[in-house]
Coordinates of C-alpha atoms and ligand atoms in Angstrom, one line a residue:
M1 CA 109.2 -39.0 192.5
P2 CA 107.7 -42.5 193.0
L3 CA 105.8 -43.8 190.0
E4 CA 102.9 -45.7 191.5
Y5 CA 102.4 -48.0 194.4
G6 CA 101.5 -51.5 193.4
T7 CA 102.6 -54.7 195.0
S8 CA 106.2 -54.2 194.0
V9 CA 108.9 -51.6 194.8
P10 CA 108.4 -48.4 192.8
F11 CA 111.3 -46.4 191.4
V12 CA 112.3 -42.8 192.1
T13 CA 113.5 -41.0 189.0
L14 CA 116.6 -39.0 189.8
N15 CA 117.5 -35.5 188.3
D16 CA 119.6 -37.2 185.6
G17 CA 116.8 -39.5 184.5
V18 CA 118.2 -42.6 186.2
Q19 CA 115.7 -44.7 188.1
I20 CA 116.5 -46.0 191.6
P21 CA 114.3 -48.6 193.5
Q22 CA 112.8 -46.8 196.5
V23 CA 113.7 -49.6 198.9
G24 CA 117.2 -51.1 199.1
L25 CA 119.2 -53.2 201.5
G26 CA 121.8 -51.4 203.6
V27 CA 124.8 -53.4 204.6
F28 CA 126.6 -51.2 207.2
Q29 CA 127.8 -53.5 210.0
V30 CA 127.1 -56.7 208.0
S31 CA 130.3 -58.6 208.6
P32 CA 132.3 -59.3 205.4
D33 CA 131.9 -63.0 205.7
K34 CA 128.0 -62.7 206.0
T35 CA 127.5 -60.1 203.3
D36 CA 127.3 -62.5 200.4
E37 CA 124.5 -64.6 202.0
T38 CA 122.7 -61.6 203.3
V39 CA 122.6 -59.8 199.9
L40 CA 121.5 -63.1 198.2
E41 CA 118.7 -63.4 200.8
A42 CA 117.6 -59.9 199.9
L43 CA 117.8 -60.4 196.2
S44 CA 115.7 -63.6 196.5
A45 CA 113.2 -61.6 198.6
G46 CA 112.8 -59.1 195.8
Y47 CA 115.3 -56.3 196.6
R48 CA 117.0 -54.8 193.5
H49 CA 119.1 -52.2 195.3
V50 CA 122.1 -52.6 197.7
D51 CA 123.8 -49.8 199.6
T52 CA 127.4 -50.4 200.7
A53 CA 130.5 -48.2 201.2
A54 CA 134.3 -48.6 201.0
G55 CA 134.3 -48.0 204.7
Y56 CA 132.0 -51.0 205.4
R57 CA 134.7 -53.4 204.2
N58 CA 132.1 -55.6 202.6
E59 CA 132.0 -54.5 199.0
A60 CA 133.7 -57.8 197.9
G61 CA 130.8 -59.7 199.6
V62 CA 128.3 -57.6 197.6
G63 CA 130.2 -58.3 194.4
D64 CA 130.2 -62.1 195.2
A65 CA 126.5 -62.0 195.8
L66 CA 125.8 -60.3 192.5
R67 CA 128.0 -62.8 190.6
T68 CA 126.2 -65.8 192.3
A69 CA 122.8 -64.2 191.6
Q70 CA 123.5 -64.4 187.9
D71 CA 123.3 -68.2 188.1
S72 CA 121.0 -68.8 191.0
L73 CA 118.4 -66.1 190.3
G74 CA 119.1 -65.1 186.7
L75 CA 119.8 -61.5 187.7
T76 CA 122.4 -59.5 185.9
H77 CA 123.9 -56.2 187.1
E78 CA 121.3 -54.4 184.9
D79 CA 118.7 -55.7 187.3
V80 CA 120.3 -54.5 190.6
F81 CA 121.1 -50.9 191.6
V82 CA 124.4 -50.7 193.4
T83 CA 125.5 -47.8 195.6
T84 CA 128.9 -47.4 197.2
K85 CA 130.7 -44.4 198.9
L86 CA 134.1 -42.7 198.9
A87 CA 135.7 -43.0 202.3
N88 CA 136.8 -39.9 204.2
G89 CA 140.5 -40.6 203.9
D90 CA 140.3 -40.8 200.2
R91 CA 138.1 -37.7 199.9
A92 CA 140.8 -35.8 201.9
G93 CA 143.4 -37.1 199.4
G94 CA 141.7 -35.3 196.5
R95 CA 141.4 -36.3 192.8
D96 CA 144.2 -38.9 192.6
A97 CA 143.1 -40.7 195.8
A98 CA 139.4 -40.6 194.7
L99 CA 140.3 -42.2 191.3
A100 CA 142.3 -44.9 193.0
A101 CA 139.5 -45.5 195.5
F102 CA 137.0 -45.8 192.7
D103 CA 139.0 -48.4 190.9
D104 CA 139.4 -50.3 194.2
S105 CA 135.7 -50.3 194.9
M106 CA 134.9 -51.4 191.3
A107 CA 137.4 -54.3 191.6
K108 CA 135.8 -55.5 194.8
L109 CA 132.2 -55.1 193.5
Q110 CA 133.3 -56.8 190.3
L111 CA 131.5 -54.1 188.2
E112 CA 132.3 -52.3 185.0
R113 CA 129.9 -49.4 185.8
L114 CA 128.6 -48.2 189.1
D115 CA 125.0 -47.1 189.6
L116 CA 125.5 -44.5 192.3
W117 CA 128.7 -43.1 194.0
L118 CA 128.4 -40.9 197.1
I119 CA 130.9 -38.7 198.9
H120 CA 130.4 -40.4 202.3
W121 CA 130.8 -37.3 204.5
P122 CA 131.7 -33.7 203.8
G123 CA 134.3 -33.8 206.7
S124 CA 134.5 -31.4 209.6
D125 CA 137.5 -29.7 207.8
Q126 CA 135.5 -29.8 204.5
Q127 CA 138.7 -30.9 202.9
N128 CA 138.6 -31.4 199.2
F129 CA 134.9 -32.2 198.8
V130 CA 134.6 -29.7 195.9
E131 CA 137.7 -31.0 194.1
V132 CA 136.5 -34.6 194.6
W133 CA 133.0 -33.6 193.4
K134 CA 134.6 -32.5 190.1
T135 CA 136.2 -36.0 189.9
F136 CA 132.8 -37.6 190.4
A137 CA 131.4 -35.5 187.6
E138 CA 134.3 -36.6 185.3
L139 CA 133.7 -40.3 186.0
K140 CA 130.0 -39.8 185.3
E141 CA 130.8 -38.0 182.1
A142 CA 133.1 -40.9 181.1
G143 CA 130.2 -43.3 181.6
R144 CA 131.8 -45.1 184.6
I145 CA 129.0 -44.1 187.0
R146 CA 125.3 -43.6 186.2
S147 CA 124.5 -41.2 189.0
I148 CA 126.6 -39.2 191.5
G149 CA 125.5 -37.9 194.9
V150 CA 126.6 -37.1 198.4
S151 CA 125.9 -38.2 201.9
N152 CA 125.6 -36.3 205.2
F153 CA 125.7 -32.9 203.4
Q154 CA 124.0 -30.0 205.1
K155 CA 122.6 -27.0 203.1
T156 CA 125.9 -25.1 203.4
H157 CA 127.9 -28.0 201.8
L158 CA 125.3 -28.4 199.0
R159 CA 125.5 -24.7 198.3
A160 CA 129.3 -24.9 198.0
L161 CA 128.9 -27.6 195.4
F162 CA 126.4 -25.6 193.4
D163 CA 128.4 -22.4 193.6
E164 CA 131.8 -23.9 192.8
T165 CA 130.9 -26.6 190.2
G166 CA 127.3 -26.0 189.0
V167 CA 126.7 -29.8 189.3
V168 CA 123.7 -30.7 191.5
P169 CA 123.9 -34.1 193.2
S170 CA 121.2 -36.6 192.3
V171 CA 121.0 -37.9 195.9
N172 CA 121.8 -36.8 199.4
Q173 CA 121.8 -39.7 201.8
V174 CA 121.2 -38.5 205.4
E175 CA 120.1 -39.7 208.8
L176 CA 116.3 -39.6 208.7
H177 CA 113.7 -41.3 210.8
P178 CA 110.7 -40.1 212.8
W179 CA 112.9 -38.7 215.6
M180 CA 115.1 -36.8 213.0
Q181 CA 112.8 -35.9 210.1
Q182 CA 115.0 -33.4 208.4
E183 CA 112.0 -31.3 207.2
D184 CA 114.1 -28.2 206.3
L185 CA 116.7 -30.2 204.4
R186 CA 114.0 -32.3 202.6
A187 CA 112.4 -29.0 201.5
F188 CA 115.8 -27.8 200.2
H189 CA 116.3 -31.0 198.3
A190 CA 112.9 -30.7 196.7
E191 CA 113.6 -27.1 195.7
H192 CA 116.8 -28.2 193.9
G193 CA 115.8 -31.6 192.5
I194 CA 117.8 -33.7 194.9
A195 CA 116.4 -37.1 196.0
T196 CA 116.3 -37.7 199.7
E197 CA 117.7 -41.0 200.9
A198 CA 117.2 -42.0 204.5
W199 CA 119.9 -43.8 206.5
S200 CA 119.0 -45.5 209.8
P201 CA 115.4 -45.3 208.4
I202 CA 114.0 -47.4 211.3
G203 CA 116.1 -45.8 214.0
Q204 CA 118.6 -48.6 214.1
G205 CA 115.9 -51.0 215.3
G206 CA 115.9 -49.5 218.8
D207 CA 113.5 -47.6 221.0
L208 CA 111.8 -45.9 218.1
L209 CA 110.1 -49.2 217.2
A210 CA 108.7 -49.4 220.7
D211 CA 107.1 -46.0 220.5
E212 CA 103.4 -46.0 221.5
T213 CA 102.2 -44.0 218.6
I214 CA 104.0 -46.2 216.1
G215 CA 102.7 -49.3 217.9
K216 CA 99.1 -48.1 217.7
I217 CA 99.3 -47.4 214.0
A218 CA 101.0 -50.8 213.4
A219 CA 98.2 -52.6 215.3
A220 CA 95.5 -50.7 213.4
H221 CA 97.0 -51.9 210.1
G222 CA 98.0 -55.3 211.3
K223 CA 101.7 -54.5 210.5
E224 CA 105.0 -54.4 212.3
P225 CA 106.3 -51.1 213.7
A226 CA 109.3 -51.2 211.2
Q227 CA 106.8 -51.6 208.3
V228 CA 104.9 -48.5 209.5
V229 CA 108.0 -46.4 209.7
L230 CA 109.2 -47.6 206.3
R231 CA 105.8 -46.9 204.8
W232 CA 105.9 -43.4 206.3
H233 CA 109.2 -42.8 204.5
L234 CA 107.8 -44.1 201.2
Q235 CA 104.7 -41.9 201.4
L236 CA 107.0 -38.9 202.0
G237 CA 109.0 -39.8 198.9
N238 CA 112.2 -40.9 200.7
I239 CA 114.4 -43.7 199.4
V240 CA 115.0 -46.2 202.2
I241 CA 117.8 -48.7 202.8
P242 CA 117.0 -50.6 206.0
K243 CA 119.7 -53.0 207.1
S244 CA 119.0 -56.5 208.4
V245 CA 120.8 -59.8 208.5
T246 CA 117.7 -61.6 209.7
P247 CA 115.8 -63.3 206.9
A248 CA 112.3 -62.7 208.2
R249 CA 113.1 -59.0 208.7
I250 CA 114.7 -58.7 205.3
R251 CA 111.4 -59.9 203.9
S252 CA 109.1 -57.8 206.0
N253 CA 111.1 -54.7 205.4
I254 CA 110.2 -54.8 201.7
D255 CA 106.6 -56.0 202.2
L256 CA 105.3 -52.4 202.3
F257 CA 103.0 -52.2 199.3
G258 CA 99.7 -53.8 200.4
F259 CA 98.6 -51.0 202.8
E260 CA 98.6 -47.2 203.1
L261 CA 99.0 -44.9 206.0
T262 CA 96.1 -42.4 206.5
D263 CA 96.7 -38.6 206.7
E264 CA 96.1 -38.9 210.4
D265 CA 98.8 -41.6 210.7
M266 CA 101.2 -39.4 208.8
S267 CA 100.4 -36.4 211.0
A268 CA 100.8 -38.5 214.2
I269 CA 104.3 -39.7 213.0
A270 CA 105.2 -36.1 212.0
G271 CA 104.5 -35.2 215.7
L272 CA 107.3 -37.5 216.9
E273 CA 110.0 -35.2 215.7
R274 CA 112.7 -34.6 218.4
G275 CA 115.7 -33.4 216.3
Q276 CA 117.5 -36.4 217.7
R277 CA 120.5 -37.9 215.9
L278 CA 121.4 -41.5 216.5
G279 CA 124.6 -41.1 214.5
P280 CA 127.3 -38.5 214.1
D281 CA 126.7 -34.8 213.4
P282 CA 128.1 -34.0 209.9
D283 CA 129.4 -30.6 211.0
V284 CA 131.9 -32.2 213.4
F285 CA 132.5 -35.8 212.0
G286 CA 135.1 -37.1 209.6
Ligands
NAP1 N1 125.7 -42.6 204.7 C1 126.0 -42.8 206.0 O1 126.7 -42.1 206.7 C2 125.3 -43.9 206.7 C3 125.3 -44.1 208.1 C4 124.6 -45.2 208.6 C5 123.9 -46.1 207.8 N2 123.9 -45.9 206.5 C6 123.2 -46.9 205.5 O2 121.9 -47.0 206.0 C7 121.6 -48.4 206.2 C8 120.6 -48.6 207.3 O3 121.0 -47.9 208.5 P1 121.4 -48.6 209.9 O4 121.9 -49.9 209.6 O5 122.2 -47.6 210.7 O6 120.0 -48.7 210.7 P2 118.5 -49.3 210.4 O7 118.4 -49.8 209.0 O8 117.6 -48.2 210.8 O9 118.4 -50.4 211.5 C9 119.1 -51.6 211.4 C10 118.9 -52.3 212.8 O10 117.6 -52.7 212.9 C11 117.4 -54.1 213.1 N3 116.2 -54.4 212.3 C12 116.1 -54.5 210.9 N4 114.8 -54.7 210.6 C13 114.1 -54.8 211.7 C14 112.7 -55.0 211.9 N5 111.9 -55.3 210.9 N6 112.3 -55.0 213.2 C15 113.2 -54.8 214.2 N7 114.5 -54.5 214.1 C16 114.9 -54.6 212.8 C17 118.6 -54.7 212.5 O11 118.9 -55.9 213.2 P3 119.3 -57.3 212.4 O12 120.3 -56.9 211.3 O13 120.0 -58.1 213.5 O14 118.1 -57.9 211.9 C18 119.7 -53.7 212.8 O15 120.1 -53.8 214.2 C19 123.0 -48.9 206.6 O16 123.1 -50.4 206.5 C20 123.9 -48.2 205.6 O17 123.8 -48.9 204.3 C21 124.6 -44.9 205.9

């Protein structure tokens, strides 16, 4: 759970003792040729956590930014938490495909050791996710990865991992925002010591940010709607990875620590739940 809220980003301690910054930059849909400059912008704004995936085709840009940041910002890999994800095709290929995919991601990221590797989707056919999970555990055991987790896993998928391997993921990264609050899954995570990471945390920057309730809370605190939504996540204990290629937004999306939502604000946002996904349903995707 978060340590304490000061002016800088707190850490969440995962079930294996690894600490992950509670705010990171997501780079889905950041074009490969803009990824380097976008990640450098975020690092200079104070981000110390980047979320990419093999499927985003921009791991090399993240790797280039990390290398440049050593000289320009004096940051080493020890300072920056890096997550990537195993693509669906390689998950379906089982152990050998997963090992090859890991080496490929590491070469692109230019890293010796990864902070967090996620199975991107369980797959509608649920092909091989248990076998691949054992491969993840092997790589962690061998010291190649600090933490292992999953993404888009429902309770049934998580139970299959527990039952068949006994290895509990450190993180489950799922779609989560005020219109899709995942209350039941969050409670299940809490019960089993899994950290909840929210993708599309600000609802993809769309109509959610124009919601009247969010707007009123933002006006009362003198903040932007996106900052209110991100602060709501932080107060729930979620890890967030908002994406932006816009420098001013990159900065405001991490400027979340000089204010606090009241219990009334939190309840009002809880009341916005619609069970509305903006992305694919994990039971039928991939
Ligand atoms: N595991 C998965 O299956 C999965 C799926 C989807 C996403 N993700 C991860 O989650 C990250 C975030 O999700 P997401 O990219 O889908 O959605 P998001 O972070 O909720 O929203 C990103 C969109 O909001 C805009 N935006 C950013 N900051 C804003 C602000 N302060 N005010 C208004 N608009 C703002 C961005 O525009 P500009 O960029 O033009 O500023 C972009 O269009 C991804 O980058 C990825 O790392 C994971």
